[in-house]
Amino acid sequence: MSVSVIIPCYNARRWIGEAIESCLAQTQPPDEIIVVDDGSNDGSGEVVTAFGDKVRYVRQANAGGCSARNAGFALSTGTFVQFLDADDFLLPTKLQHHCSVLETTGAAAVYGDWRHQFHEPDGRVWLEEPKVSGRPADVLEALIGGWWVSPAALMFRRKIVEAIGGWDEGLPAAQDRDFFQRVAMATDEIVYAPGCEAIYRRYGAVTVSTGNAKRYALSHLQVSEKAETLLTEAERLTPAYKNALAQSYFLLSRNIASFDESRARSVERHARDLDPDFRPSAGAIYLACYRLLGFIGAERVARLKRMLVGARFSPGHVAPDS
């Protein structure tokens, strides 16, 4: 079976060479590596073309990562497809392992474990302990509820990418969650292959601007709303999926509260309407404030607490004890 690696690239001169080299160093090298340059202006193309005919290089006007992935997929021929972001990389046995799993099981998709590689402002580089993805009883339910797998830790059979219509080019963020979620809606032939074989870069303790936090939260909200609509239309919105969606909406409402309390209140209310038995997942102090002061009151207390302790967190990841 043939495998295609598709790499979207935008101003990734610093990283793209290592991403490509990680593919060429595989114990089972890919049949093709396609890099779609999404309008880079930092010389990324020079790094890619230096690999010669080992890599197929395509350049397009800037249209976003999903557009680049779809363009690369349209050019690809592999039975199996590995999407790889330009600033991530694969460990040497990744393709061989996941191709073998897909061939043996006949599954539509396979996922494994992965780990963060942190790049600190002072130049230090270090690896976090592997993120063990595990095997949830229902992959779709887990994804709806906020579970996540690094895109580099996945591999797909070509037919499932075609079946779901590729990547959603209208999403400014949360594209990978949406993609895997729609795969899980389309098939239950998804298998877990234990083992860490993908590296996901993080750039230290990044302080994210309010604008990025807003984009993150609203994009994930759009993905959750999309999932709810698709499941409702397919008459598949079971109590378990309602609960998972309610948990997702609640976490998102907490993030939205930092920039739009009215919108956050509406999202939190929808979580409770969707699942009357819904119980928020949060720390004891927050839950006590939630019962006494209501949602917005609890959020204001949590925000004050974070300010007092100097807490710093990424968008979408509210401190559990806040």
PDB file of N, CA, C and O in Angstrom, residues 263-303:
ATOM      1  N   ARG A 263     -22.428  36.616  25.459  1.00  0.00           N
ATOM      2  CA  ARG A 263     -22.323  35.421  24.614  1.00  0.00           C
ATOM      3  C   ARG A 263     -22.017  34.202  25.478  1.00  0.00           C
ATOM      4  O   ARG A 263     -22.563  33.114  25.251  1.00  0.00           O
ATOM      5  N   ALA A 264     -21.144  34.371  26.451  1.00  0.00           N
ATOM      6  CA  ALA A 264     -20.780  33.258  27.318  1.00  0.00           C
ATOM      7  C   ALA A 264     -21.990  32.744  28.085  1.00  0.00           C
ATOM      8  O   ALA A 264     -22.198  31.537  28.226  1.00  0.00           O
ATOM      9  N   ARG A 265     -22.806  33.656  28.590  1.00  0.00           N
ATOM     10  CA  ARG A 265     -24.007  33.274  29.332  1.00  0.00           C
ATOM     11  C   ARG A 265     -24.950  32.470  28.440  1.00  0.00           C
ATOM     12  O   ARG A 265     -25.535  31.473  28.872  1.00  0.00           O
ATOM     13  N   SER A 266     -25.076  32.865  27.180  1.00  0.00           N
ATOM     14  CA  SER A 266     -25.931  32.151  26.241  1.00  0.00           C
ATOM     15  C   SER A 266     -25.416  30.733  25.974  1.00  0.00           C
ATOM     16  O   SER A 266     -26.194  29.776  25.930  1.00  0.00           O
ATOM     17  N   VAL A 267     -24.101  30.596  25.817  1.00  0.00           N
ATOM     18  CA  VAL A 267     -23.513  29.276  25.552  1.00  0.00           C
ATOM     19  C   VAL A 267     -23.659  28.379  26.773  1.00  0.00           C
ATOM     20  O   VAL A 267     -24.005  27.195  26.660  1.00  0.00           O
ATOM     21  N   GLU A 268     -23.420  28.934  27.957  1.00  0.00           N
ATOM     22  CA  GLU A 268     -23.565  28.151  29.191  1.00  0.00           C
ATOM     23  C   GLU A 268     -25.012  27.700  29.381  1.00  0.00           C
ATOM     24  O   GLU A 268     -25.286  26.566  29.774  1.00  0.00           O
ATOM     25  N   ARG A 269     -25.952  28.582  29.066  1.00  0.00           N
ATOM     26  CA  ARG A 269     -27.370  28.231  29.178  1.00  0.00           C
ATOM     27  C   ARG A 269     -27.728  27.111  28.199  1.00  0.00           C
ATOM     28  O   ARG A 269     -28.498  26.196  28.529  1.00  0.00           O
ATOM     29  N   HIS A 270     -27.148  27.166  27.004  1.00  0.00           N
ATOM     30  CA  HIS A 270     -27.424  26.121  26.015  1.00  0.00           C
ATOM     31  C   HIS A 270     -26.894  24.775  26.498  1.00  0.00           C
ATOM     32  O   HIS A 270     -27.535  23.742  26.263  1.00  0.00           O
ATOM     33  N   ALA A 271     -25.760  24.773  27.168  1.00  0.00           N
ATOM     34  CA  ALA A 271     -25.215  23.528  27.706  1.00  0.00           C
ATOM     35  C   ALA A 271     -26.216  22.897  28.674  1.00  0.00           C
ATOM     36  O   ALA A 271     -26.471  21.683  28.623  1.00  0.00           O
ATOM     37  N   ARG A 272     -26.815  23.706  29.529  1.00  0.00           N
ATOM     38  CA  ARG A 272     -27.775  23.183  30.512  1.00  0.00           C
ATOM     39  C   ARG A 272     -29.095  22.768  29.850  1.00  0.00           C
ATOM     40  O   ARG A 272     -29.721  21.794  30.261  1.00  0.00           O
ATOM     41  N   ASP A 273     -29.510  23.501  28.816  1.00  0.00           N
ATOM     42  CA  ASP A 273     -30.735  23.132  28.095  1.00  0.00           C
ATOM     43  C   ASP A 273     -30.547  21.827  27.328  1.00  0.00           C
ATOM     44  O   ASP A 273     -31.460  21.006  27.240  1.00  0.00           O
ATOM     45  N   LEU A 274     -29.346  21.652  26.792  1.00  0.00           N
ATOM     46  CA  LEU A 274     -29.056  20.456  25.998  1.00  0.00           C
ATOM     47  C   LEU A 274     -29.092  19.204  26.855  1.00  0.00           C
ATOM     48  O   LEU A 274     -29.570  18.149  26.433  1.00  0.00           O
ATOM     49  N   ASP A 275     -28.565  19.329  28.079  1.00  0.00           N
ATOM     50  CA  ASP A 275     -28.520  18.182  28.987  1.00  0.00           C
ATOM     51  C   ASP A 275     -28.922  18.642  30.385  1.00  0.00           C
ATOM     52  O   ASP A 275     -28.105  19.161  31.144  1.00  0.00           O
ATOM     53  N   PRO A 276     -30.203  18.469  30.743  1.00  0.00           N
ATOM     54  CA  PRO A 276     -30.690  18.931  32.053  1.00  0.00           C
ATOM     55  C   PRO A 276     -29.929  18.316  33.229  1.00  0.00           C
ATOM     56  O   PRO A 276     -29.917  18.884  34.328  1.00  0.00           O
ATOM     57  N   ASP A 277     -29.309  17.150  33.021  1.00  0.00           N
ATOM     58  CA  ASP A 277     -28.543  16.498  34.085  1.00  0.00           C
ATOM     59  C   ASP A 277     -27.081  16.914  34.087  1.00  0.00           C
ATOM     60  O   ASP A 277     -26.271  16.356  34.835  1.00  0.00           O
ATOM     61  N   PHE A 278     -26.725  17.878  33.259  1.00  0.00           N
ATOM     62  CA  PHE A 278     -25.339  18.316  33.126  1.00  0.00           C
ATOM     63  C   PHE A 278     -24.780  18.834  34.449  1.00  0.00           C
ATOM     64  O   PHE A 278     -25.437  19.582  35.164  1.00  0.00           O
ATOM     65  N   ARG A 279     -23.561  18.397  34.764  1.00  0.00           N
ATOM     66  CA  ARG A 279     -22.849  18.897  35.931  1.00  0.00           C
ATOM     67  C   ARG A 279     -21.485  19.387  35.472  1.00  0.00           C
ATOM     68  O   ARG A 279     -20.708  18.616  34.913  1.00  0.00           O
ATOM     69  N   PRO A 280     -21.173  20.664  35.692  1.00  0.00           N
ATOM     70  CA  PRO A 280     -19.901  21.205  35.213  1.00  0.00           C
ATOM     71  C   PRO A 280     -18.691  20.475  35.793  1.00  0.00           C
ATOM     72  O   PRO A 280     -18.709  20.061  36.954  1.00  0.00           O
ATOM     73  N   SER A 281     -17.669  20.324  34.978  1.00  0.00           N
ATOM     74  CA  SER A 281     -16.402  19.778  35.444  1.00  0.00           C
ATOM     75  C   SER A 281     -15.514  20.950  35.851  1.00  0.00           C
ATOM     76  O   SER A 281     -15.043  21.706  35.002  1.00  0.00           O
ATOM     77  N   ALA A 282     -15.315  21.125  37.139  1.00  0.00           N
ATOM     78  CA  ALA A 282     -14.515  22.245  37.642  1.00  0.00           C
ATOM     79  C   ALA A 282     -14.119  21.943  39.082  1.00  0.00           C
ATOM     80  O   ALA A 282     -14.596  20.981  39.695  1.00  0.00           O
ATOM     81  N   GLY A 283     -13.215  22.773  39.617  1.00  0.00           N
ATOM     82  CA  GLY A 283     -12.756  22.588  40.982  1.00  0.00           C
ATOM     83  C   GLY A 283     -13.827  22.918  42.004  1.00  0.00           C
ATOM     84  O   GLY A 283     -14.842  23.559  41.699  1.00  0.00           O
ATOM     85  N   ALA A 284     -13.598  22.502  43.241  1.00  0.00           N
ATOM     86  CA  ALA A 284     -14.590  22.664  44.308  1.00  0.00           C
ATOM     87  C   ALA A 284     -14.902  24.133  44.579  1.00  0.00           C
ATOM     88  O   ALA A 284     -16.066  24.496  44.803  1.00  0.00           O
ATOM     89  N   ILE A 285     -13.872  24.988  44.572  1.00  0.00           N
ATOM     90  CA  ILE A 285     -14.099  26.409  44.850  1.00  0.00           C
ATOM     91  C   ILE A 285     -14.963  27.024  43.758  1.00  0.00           C
ATOM     92  O   ILE A 285     -15.923  27.763  44.038  1.00  0.00           O
ATOM     93  N   TYR A 286     -14.640  26.699  42.506  1.00  0.00           N
ATOM     94  CA  TYR A 286     -15.432  27.248  41.404  1.00  0.00           C
ATOM     95  C   TYR A 286     -16.877  26.788  41.505  1.00  0.00           C
ATOM     96  O   TYR A 286     -17.814  27.579  41.336  1.00  0.00           O
ATOM     97  N   LEU A 287     -17.086  25.494  41.773  1.00  0.00           N
ATOM     98  CA  LEU A 287     -18.451  24.959  41.826  1.00  0.00           C
ATOM     99  C   LEU A 287     -19.254  25.607  42.950  1.00  0.00           C
ATOM    100  O   LEU A 287     -20.459  25.862  42.796  1.00  0.00           O
ATOM    101  N   ALA A 288     -18.600  25.902  44.073  1.00  0.00           N
ATOM    102  CA  ALA A 288     -19.303  26.577  45.166  1.00  0.00           C
ATOM    103  C   ALA A 288     -19.738  27.977  44.737  1.00  0.00           C
ATOM    104  O   ALA A 288     -20.876  28.400  44.996  1.00  0.00           O
ATOM    105  N   CYS A 289     -18.844  28.686  44.041  1.00  0.00           N
ATOM    106  CA  CYS A 289     -19.194  30.023  43.533  1.00  0.00           C
ATOM    107  C   CYS A 289     -20.288  29.928  42.475  1.00  0.00           C
ATOM    108  O   CYS A 289     -21.191  30.777  42.424  1.00  0.00           O
ATOM    109  N   TYR A 290     -20.222  28.886  41.669  1.00  0.00           N
ATOM    110  CA  TYR A 290     -21.208  28.678  40.602  1.00  0.00           C
ATOM    111  C   TYR A 290     -22.609  28.512  41.194  1.00  0.00           C
ATOM    112  O   TYR A 290     -23.589  29.075  40.696  1.00  0.00           O
ATOM    113  N   ARG A 291     -22.698  27.749  42.297  1.00  0.00           N
ATOM    114  CA  ARG A 291     -23.995  27.519  42.931  1.00  0.00           C
ATOM    115  C   ARG A 291     -24.506  28.782  43.624  1.00  0.00           C
ATOM    116  O   ARG A 291     -25.697  29.080  43.604  1.00  0.00           O
ATOM    117  N   LEU A 292     -23.606  29.527  44.236  1.00  0.00           N
ATOM    118  CA  LEU A 292     -24.007  30.701  45.019  1.00  0.00           C
ATOM    119  C   LEU A 292     -24.201  31.954  44.182  1.00  0.00           C
ATOM    120  O   LEU A 292     -25.129  32.743  44.423  1.00  0.00           O
ATOM    121  N   LEU A 293     -23.318  32.150  43.193  1.00  0.00           N
ATOM    122  CA  LEU A 293     -23.287  33.407  42.451  1.00  0.00           C
ATOM    123  C   LEU A 293     -23.758  33.282  41.003  1.00  0.00           C
ATOM    124  O   LEU A 293     -23.914  34.293  40.324  1.00  0.00           O
ATOM    125  N   GLY A 294     -23.969  32.055  40.548  1.00  0.00           N
ATOM    126  CA  GLY A 294     -24.317  31.874  39.145  1.00  0.00           C
ATOM    127  C   GLY A 294     -23.076  31.843  38.279  1.00  0.00           C
ATOM    128  O   GLY A 294     -21.941  32.058  38.743  1.00  0.00           O
ATOM    129  N   PHE A 295     -23.272  31.585  37.000  1.00  0.00           N
ATOM    130  CA  PHE A 295     -22.150  31.394  36.075  1.00  0.00           C
ATOM    131  C   PHE A 295     -21.263  32.631  35.965  1.00  0.00           C
ATOM    132  O   PHE A 295     -20.049  32.560  36.158  1.00  0.00           O
ATOM    133  N   ILE A 296     -21.839  33.783  35.654  1.00  0.00           N
ATOM    134  CA  ILE A 296     -21.023  34.983  35.458  1.00  0.00           C
ATOM    135  C   ILE A 296     -20.335  35.385  36.757  1.00  0.00           C
ATOM    136  O   ILE A 296     -19.162  35.786  36.757  1.00  0.00           O
ATOM    137  N   GLY A 297     -21.036  35.267  37.888  1.00  0.00           N
ATOM    138  CA  GLY A 297     -20.417  35.582  39.173  1.00  0.00           C
ATOM    139  C   GLY A 297     -19.216  34.686  39.440  1.00  0.00           C
ATOM    140  O   GLY A 297     -18.157  35.152  39.890  1.00  0.00           O
ATOM    141  N   ALA A 298     -19.371  33.393  39.154  1.00  0.00           N
ATOM    142  CA  ALA A 298     -18.264  32.451  39.355  1.00  0.00           C
ATOM    143  C   ALA A 298     -17.090  32.783  38.445  1.00  0.00           C
ATOM    144  O   ALA A 298     -15.923  32.687  38.851  1.00  0.00           O
ATOM    145  N   GLU A 299     -17.387  33.184  37.214  1.00  0.00           N
ATOM    146  CA  GLU A 299     -16.317  33.538  36.284  1.00  0.00           C
ATOM    147  C   GLU A 299     -15.561  34.781  36.738  1.00  0.00           C
ATOM    148  O   GLU A 299     -14.338  34.873  36.606  1.00  0.00           O
ATOM    149  N   ARG A 300     -16.280  35.748  37.275  1.00  0.00           N
ATOM    150  CA  ARG A 300     -15.614  36.969  37.747  1.00  0.00           C
ATOM    151  C   ARG A 300     -14.707  36.660  38.935  1.00  0.00           C
ATOM    152  O   ARG A 300     -13.600  37.191  39.042  1.00  0.00           O
ATOM    153  N   VAL A 301     -15.159  35.785  39.822  1.00  0.00           N
ATOM    154  CA  VAL A 301     -14.322  35.388  40.951  1.00  0.00           C
ATOM    155  C   VAL A 301     -13.086  34.635  40.453  1.00  0.00           C
ATOM    156  O   VAL A 301     -11.962  34.880  40.907  1.00  0.00           O
ATOM    157  N   ALA A 302     -13.292  33.714  39.496  1.00  0.00           N
ATOM    158  CA  ALA A 302     -12.173  32.942  38.962  1.00  0.00           C
ATOM    159  C   ALA A 302     -11.163  33.850  38.264  1.00  0.00           C
ATOM    160  O   ALA A 302      -9.945  33.672  38.382  1.00  0.00           O
ATOM    161  N   ARG A 303     -11.677  34.844  37.539  1.00  0.00           N
ATOM    162  CA  ARG A 303     -10.789  35.778  36.835  1.00  0.00           C
ATOM    163  C   ARG A 303      -9.977  36.595  37.832  1.00  0.00           C
ATOM    164  O   ARG A 303      -8.783  36.832  37.638  1.00  0.00           O
TER     165      ARG A 303
END
